[in-house]
Amino acid sequence: MPGAEFGAEVRSHDSTGVIDLRGEINLGADQALLAAYERAAQDDPRTVVLNFASVDYINSTGIALIVGLLARARKEHRTVRAFGLSEHYRQIFAITRLSDFMGIYADEDSAVTATVST
Amino acid sequence: MSTEDPVAAEEAAPAASRDAAYWAKNVTTLKLGEVPAEAVNLNVTGRRVVGPVQGFGKMWQKTMRVELRGADVSPAEVIKLWKAEFQRFWPERNWFYAPLEGIAPGEVALLNLGLPGRMKLSTGVLVLYADDESFTLMTPEGHMLAGWITFSAETSGGVTVVQIQALERTNDPLYELGYVFGGNRLNSRFWVQTAENLARHLGVEPQVESQVVCVDRRRQWRKAGNISKNAAVRTFVWTLGTPVRWLRRPFTRRRAGQP
């Protein structure tokens, strides 16, 4: 069964860039994910938050895209946080050890207001 | 809403992700199954896996692509072959001891890699992800590289195209030094040769496109302590001890009650 095509909307929440992700994060998401990050970084926020609540498929290439985004954000001295991850994706983030470098939060408010840099 | 209503209960339960079957589950440390007697089994069991964010050196993305033009083979058939005969396509002097269950999510394989100067490195990999058209291997602590490598195939313009893509950084300063002085080039060559060997096996004279991009130029000095688990050093020390182990073998056997 083909999954939902990847999409990303960008908005601001208390001077934090929030990217609402949806659909499949795979090789095809490359350009759209990068474009969304660039839009979110336009106002030079210190933190970018990724919302995974509407993501229903991530393959290993998709995880590599997220690592690439993380590397870029670190180069620009920006923190990346995430919320809306299902238990399954929390496990994947733990196994791949992405969660060592990206704070995982239960909801958007916690992700935006967290003061500890992760 | 009644919780005894099966439809309602199903709606209330979180749906399993479509990708759940393809990912390794509940991995904290690696555990290796049986390995052939001739293999050097070091630096795998008990090790944690490390992604590209945990390593020391610069982060690289390496992509090797080869078109299988003229070969009547689908992406799924290529990946099935690759999983079944992964070792066959590696350059000489390198051994991939596949797990008994084959390349499947959560399985662990032992690697014996040939290093310059006839040295050997014993390490392993975790099968992090595997579906019909791709699979990903992730390295453990002590491996030369922290990261993962994805082997995939797709149809592009009516032709099956094979891709190897690694996202990696060296694990510690010693490996990084080796990487700067030729290791990076040798590593890229390793995967180009692998793609060439696969293409030739399928009857295609290969033309591999190779792209190497530095994703993060910074070295993570706080990870310099990874050197304590350096698998090359540990394998070297183990090799130095081989004569002593060989001399002690009759006594060890006697204690174990063997002839």
XYZ file of C-alpha atoms in Angstrom:
377
model
C 0.000 0.000 0.000
C 1.599 3.283 -1.022
C 1.920 5.736 1.837
C 1.206 9.426 2.081
C 3.626 11.688 0.256
C 5.944 13.692 2.461
C 4.955 17.231 3.310
C 6.139 19.892 5.746
C 4.571 23.136 6.978
C 6.498 25.752 8.883
C 5.166 28.069 11.571
C 6.432 30.046 14.516
C 5.648 29.392 18.188
C 7.139 31.852 20.727
C 10.075 32.685 18.420
C 10.751 28.994 17.825
C 10.524 27.541 14.321
C 8.142 24.582 14.265
C 8.093 22.179 11.317
C 4.987 20.005 11.055
C 6.053 16.873 9.187
C 3.594 14.460 7.575
C 3.596 11.316 5.453
C 6.687 9.277 4.607
C 10.229 10.358 5.403
C 12.310 8.572 2.793
C 14.686 9.521 -0.005
C 11.871 11.448 -1.737
C 11.580 13.805 1.263
C 15.094 15.190 0.820
C 14.398 18.486 -0.930
C 11.140 19.264 0.886
C 12.689 18.648 4.312
C 15.666 20.855 3.532
C 13.407 23.606 2.162
C 11.253 23.453 5.302
C 14.312 23.740 7.531
C 15.523 26.767 5.561
C 12.124 28.456 5.942
C 12.120 27.687 9.667
C 15.645 29.097 10.021
C 14.853 32.310 8.103
C 14.195 34.338 11.254
C 17.296 32.837 12.887
C 15.550 31.075 15.809
C 17.779 29.441 18.426
C 15.631 26.326 18.327
C 13.851 24.392 15.602
C 11.202 21.893 16.671
C 10.143 18.938 14.530
C 6.586 17.647 14.881
C 6.407 13.940 13.979
C 2.747 13.421 14.979
C 1.576 12.941 11.370
C 4.565 10.927 10.150
C 3.567 7.366 9.357
C 6.693 5.896 7.785
C 10.433 6.439 8.193
C 13.036 4.273 6.524
C 16.780 4.317 7.121
C 17.331 6.911 4.395
C 14.802 9.095 6.196
C 16.783 8.801 9.430
C 19.912 9.808 7.498
C 18.068 12.924 6.252
C 17.243 13.852 9.841
C 20.916 13.393 10.819
C 21.928 15.666 7.940
C 19.474 18.292 9.177
C 20.810 17.908 12.711
C 24.390 18.395 11.485
C 23.386 21.537 9.628
C 21.533 22.948 12.628
C 24.560 22.322 14.883
C 26.803 24.074 12.411
C 24.461 27.064 12.665
C 24.437 26.787 16.499
C 20.768 25.885 16.561
C 19.119 23.303 18.814
C 16.755 20.748 17.317
C 13.978 19.199 19.400
C 11.213 16.769 18.518
C 7.759 15.832 19.714
C 4.812 13.729 18.560
C 6.909 10.575 18.202
C 5.071 7.280 18.628
C 6.616 4.635 20.885
C 7.929 2.885 17.776
C 9.751 5.976 16.530
C 11.045 6.740 20.029
C 12.655 3.299 19.959
C 14.180 3.936 16.544
C 15.561 7.268 17.731
C 17.020 5.457 20.746
C 18.603 2.634 18.705
C 20.088 5.025 16.157
C 21.070 7.223 19.134
C 19.552 10.301 17.554
C 17.917 10.938 20.908
C 21.393 11.527 22.399
C 21.579 14.726 20.379
C 17.964 15.746 19.915
C 15.632 16.332 22.835
C 12.437 14.291 22.573
C 9.351 15.805 24.222
C 5.801 14.667 24.813
C 4.130 17.695 23.270
C 4.736 20.968 21.506
C 4.574 23.210 24.560
C 7.216 21.145 26.388
C 9.466 21.156 23.318
C 9.169 24.910 22.805
C 9.556 25.909 26.439
C 12.333 23.460 27.412
C 15.281 25.436 28.727
C 17.846 22.673 28.848
C 19.785 22.494 25.634
C 19.968 18.885 24.452
C -17.920 4.079 24.184
C -17.683 0.484 25.414
C -14.197 -0.981 25.710
C -15.691 -4.373 24.910
C -16.584 -3.236 21.421
C -13.773 -4.827 19.291
C -14.010 -2.174 16.584
C -13.786 0.619 19.123
C -10.943 -1.151 20.917
C -9.048 -1.482 17.630
C -9.611 2.198 16.900
C -8.401 3.116 20.369
C -5.215 1.020 20.139
C -2.253 2.699 18.477
C -1.796 1.356 14.966
C 1.515 -0.388 14.294
C 3.684 1.665 11.979
C 3.977 0.298 8.460
C 7.758 0.285 8.812
C 7.817 -1.542 12.171
C 8.767 -4.937 10.721
C 11.807 -3.505 8.936
C 13.614 -2.002 11.935
C 15.781 -3.700 14.552
C 14.001 -3.741 17.909
C 15.110 -3.275 21.515
C 18.837 -3.200 20.789
C 20.979 -1.995 23.657
C 24.180 -3.976 23.161
C 25.227 -6.388 20.441
C 25.153 -10.132 20.890
C 26.830 -12.343 18.335
C 25.658 -15.879 17.563
C 27.867 -18.741 16.438
C 30.796 -17.877 14.193
C 33.140 -20.074 12.135
C 36.234 -21.370 13.974
C 38.614 -19.540 11.631
C 37.049 -16.141 12.377
C 38.580 -13.721 14.874
C 35.705 -12.857 17.170
C 36.577 -9.677 19.080
C 34.997 -6.293 19.755
C 31.364 -7.214 19.053
C 29.500 -8.810 21.966
C 28.523 -6.253 24.576
C 29.277 -3.269 22.362
C 26.717 -0.521 21.765
C 26.008 0.677 18.254
C 27.128 4.180 17.338
C 25.539 6.513 14.825
C 27.200 9.340 12.923
C 26.479 11.772 15.751
C 28.496 9.734 18.281
C 31.786 9.569 16.363
C 34.862 11.786 16.489
C 35.964 12.863 13.015
C 34.473 14.885 10.212
C 31.118 13.575 9.005
C 31.022 12.269 5.452
C 28.235 11.219 3.153
C 29.412 8.834 0.469
C 27.182 7.771 -2.388
C 28.090 5.200 -5.013
C 25.599 4.468 -7.808
C 25.776 2.039 -10.682
C 23.210 1.454 -13.416
C 22.526 -2.181 -14.234
C 21.776 -1.298 -17.869
C 21.017 -4.420 -19.870
C 20.506 -6.659 -16.833
C 17.008 -8.103 -16.585
C 16.719 -7.828 -12.830
C 14.287 -5.952 -10.586
C 15.360 -3.908 -7.523
C 13.880 -6.540 -5.192
C 15.797 -9.321 -6.984
C 19.071 -7.407 -6.673
C 18.569 -6.814 -2.955
C 17.583 -10.454 -2.386
C 20.812 -11.552 -4.083
C 22.887 -8.961 -2.220
C 21.506 -10.016 1.174
C 22.100 -13.689 0.411
C 25.653 -13.297 -0.892
C 26.911 -10.105 0.716
C 30.437 -11.464 1.308
C 30.873 -12.463 -2.357
C 30.904 -8.842 -3.533
C 33.445 -7.527 -1.030
C 37.027 -6.793 -2.057
C 39.599 -9.498 -1.248
C 41.050 -9.931 2.268
C 37.782 -8.862 3.920
C 35.289 -11.250 5.489
C 31.649 -10.713 6.380
C 30.404 -13.593 8.531
C 26.663 -13.315 7.979
C 24.300 -14.169 10.824
C 22.542 -17.546 10.618
C 19.219 -15.794 10.063
C 20.742 -13.829 7.191
C 20.562 -10.071 6.765
C 17.419 -9.350 8.755
C 16.502 -6.555 11.205
C 18.277 -6.928 14.545
C 20.806 -9.541 13.380
C 24.518 -9.065 14.074
C 27.353 -9.983 11.704
C 31.060 -10.420 12.440
C 33.580 -8.620 10.227
C 37.261 -9.450 9.777
C 38.736 -6.635 7.741
C 42.129 -6.523 6.095
C 44.151 -3.440 7.008
C 47.347 -2.125 5.424
C 50.462 -4.038 6.535
C 48.570 -7.387 6.627
C 46.915 -6.351 9.864
C 43.410 -7.557 10.597
C 40.555 -5.766 12.328
C 37.812 -7.742 14.035
C 34.534 -5.902 14.540
C 30.883 -6.273 13.645
C 27.710 -4.626 12.396
C 24.056 -4.565 13.357
C 21.400 -4.942 10.664
C 19.508 -1.798 11.587
C 16.908 -1.883 8.816
C 15.983 -4.279 6.033
C 13.104 -4.290 3.567
C 12.693 -5.754 0.063
C 14.577 -2.969 -1.692
C 17.146 -1.820 0.850
C 19.049 -2.711 3.987
C 21.158 -0.721 6.430
C 24.106 -1.764 8.584
C 25.129 0.171 11.697
C 28.537 0.013 13.326
C 29.421 -0.659 16.996
C 31.833 1.102 19.364
C 35.432 0.380 18.372
C 34.697 0.093 14.654
C 36.730 2.399 12.419
C 33.571 4.326 11.584
C 30.574 5.486 13.564
C 27.572 5.485 11.299
C 25.476 3.463 8.964
C 25.515 2.377 5.384
C 22.463 1.712 3.238
C 22.412 -0.627 0.255
C 19.436 -0.038 -2.011
C 18.104 -0.539 -5.509
C 15.472 1.371 -7.443
C 14.142 1.683 -10.973
C 15.107 4.915 -12.716
C 14.219 5.538 -16.360
C 13.430 1.865 -16.835
C 16.839 0.773 -15.539
C 17.600 -0.824 -12.189
C 20.059 1.342 -10.301
C 22.034 0.140 -7.294
C 23.140 2.575 -4.616
C 25.464 2.384 -1.632
C 25.181 5.358 0.692
C 27.165 5.793 3.889
C 26.796 8.454 6.545
C 29.819 8.173 8.779
C 32.586 9.724 10.803
C 35.642 8.057 12.269
C 35.182 6.800 15.819
C 38.333 8.216 17.436
C 41.434 10.360 16.811
C 43.627 7.406 15.785
C 41.187 6.310 13.103
C 40.790 9.948 12.029
C 44.536 10.203 11.515
C 44.433 7.097 9.355
C 41.445 8.491 7.474
C 43.267 11.734 6.695
C 46.328 9.837 5.429
C 44.641 7.603 2.893
C 41.976 5.732 4.863
C 39.159 7.876 3.503
C 40.191 7.161 -0.085
C 40.638 3.429 0.647
C 37.208 3.271 2.266
C 35.559 4.926 -0.764
C 37.446 2.542 -3.051
C 36.163 -0.411 -0.991
C 32.554 0.471 -1.727
C 33.198 1.339 -5.384
C 34.759 -2.124 -5.798
C 31.769 -3.710 -4.065
C 29.365 -1.991 -6.490
C 31.557 -3.031 -9.430
C 31.668 -6.656 -8.256
C 27.884 -6.774 -7.904
C 27.338 -5.263 -11.365
C 29.831 -7.663 -12.984
C 28.126 -10.615 -11.304
C 24.914 -9.490 -13.025
C 26.660 -9.275 -16.400
C 27.081 -5.495 -16.506
C 30.374 -3.712 -17.210
C 30.167 -1.190 -14.371
C 30.533 2.563 -14.433
C 30.205 3.626 -10.818
C 29.294 7.238 -10.064
C 30.843 8.276 -6.777
C 30.052 11.343 -4.692
C 31.780 12.159 -1.403
C 30.466 15.132 0.587
C 31.713 16.425 3.930
C 28.475 17.020 5.854
C 30.104 18.330 9.043
C 33.712 19.534 9.087
C 33.975 19.729 12.863
C 35.755 17.105 14.883
C 34.016 16.202 18.146
C 36.892 16.347 20.623
C 34.653 15.341 23.512
C 34.454 11.947 21.774
C 38.244 11.475 21.730
C 37.913 8.971 24.587
C 36.318 6.523 22.130
C 39.910 5.475 21.477
C 39.749 3.206 24.544
C 37.547 0.849 22.516
C 39.550 1.031 19.269
C 39.023 -2.379 17.636
C 42.176 -2.129 15.483
C 44.388 -1.644 18.549
C 42.611 -4.414 20.447
C 42.874 -6.812 17.497
C 46.563 -5.927 17.126
C 47.241 -6.648 20.805
C 45.294 -9.911 20.512
C 47.402 -10.860 17.466
C 50.625 -10.164 19.392
C 49.429 -12.604 22.026
C 48.814 -15.411 19.523
C 52.150 -17.250 20.120
C 51.543 -17.240 23.889
C 48.013 -18.595 23.432
C 49.381 -21.224 21.050
C 51.996 -22.376 23.575
C 49.451 -22.479 26.392
C 46.890 -24.423 24.349
C 47.951 -27.978 25.436
C 47.692 -27.004 29.104
C 44.333 -25.319 28.593
C 43.025 -28.426 26.805
C 44.308 -30.700 29.591
C 42.492 -28.613 32.196
C 39.329 -28.871 30.108
C 39.704 -32.662 29.935
C 40.409 -32.719 26.216
C 43.103 -34.971 24.672
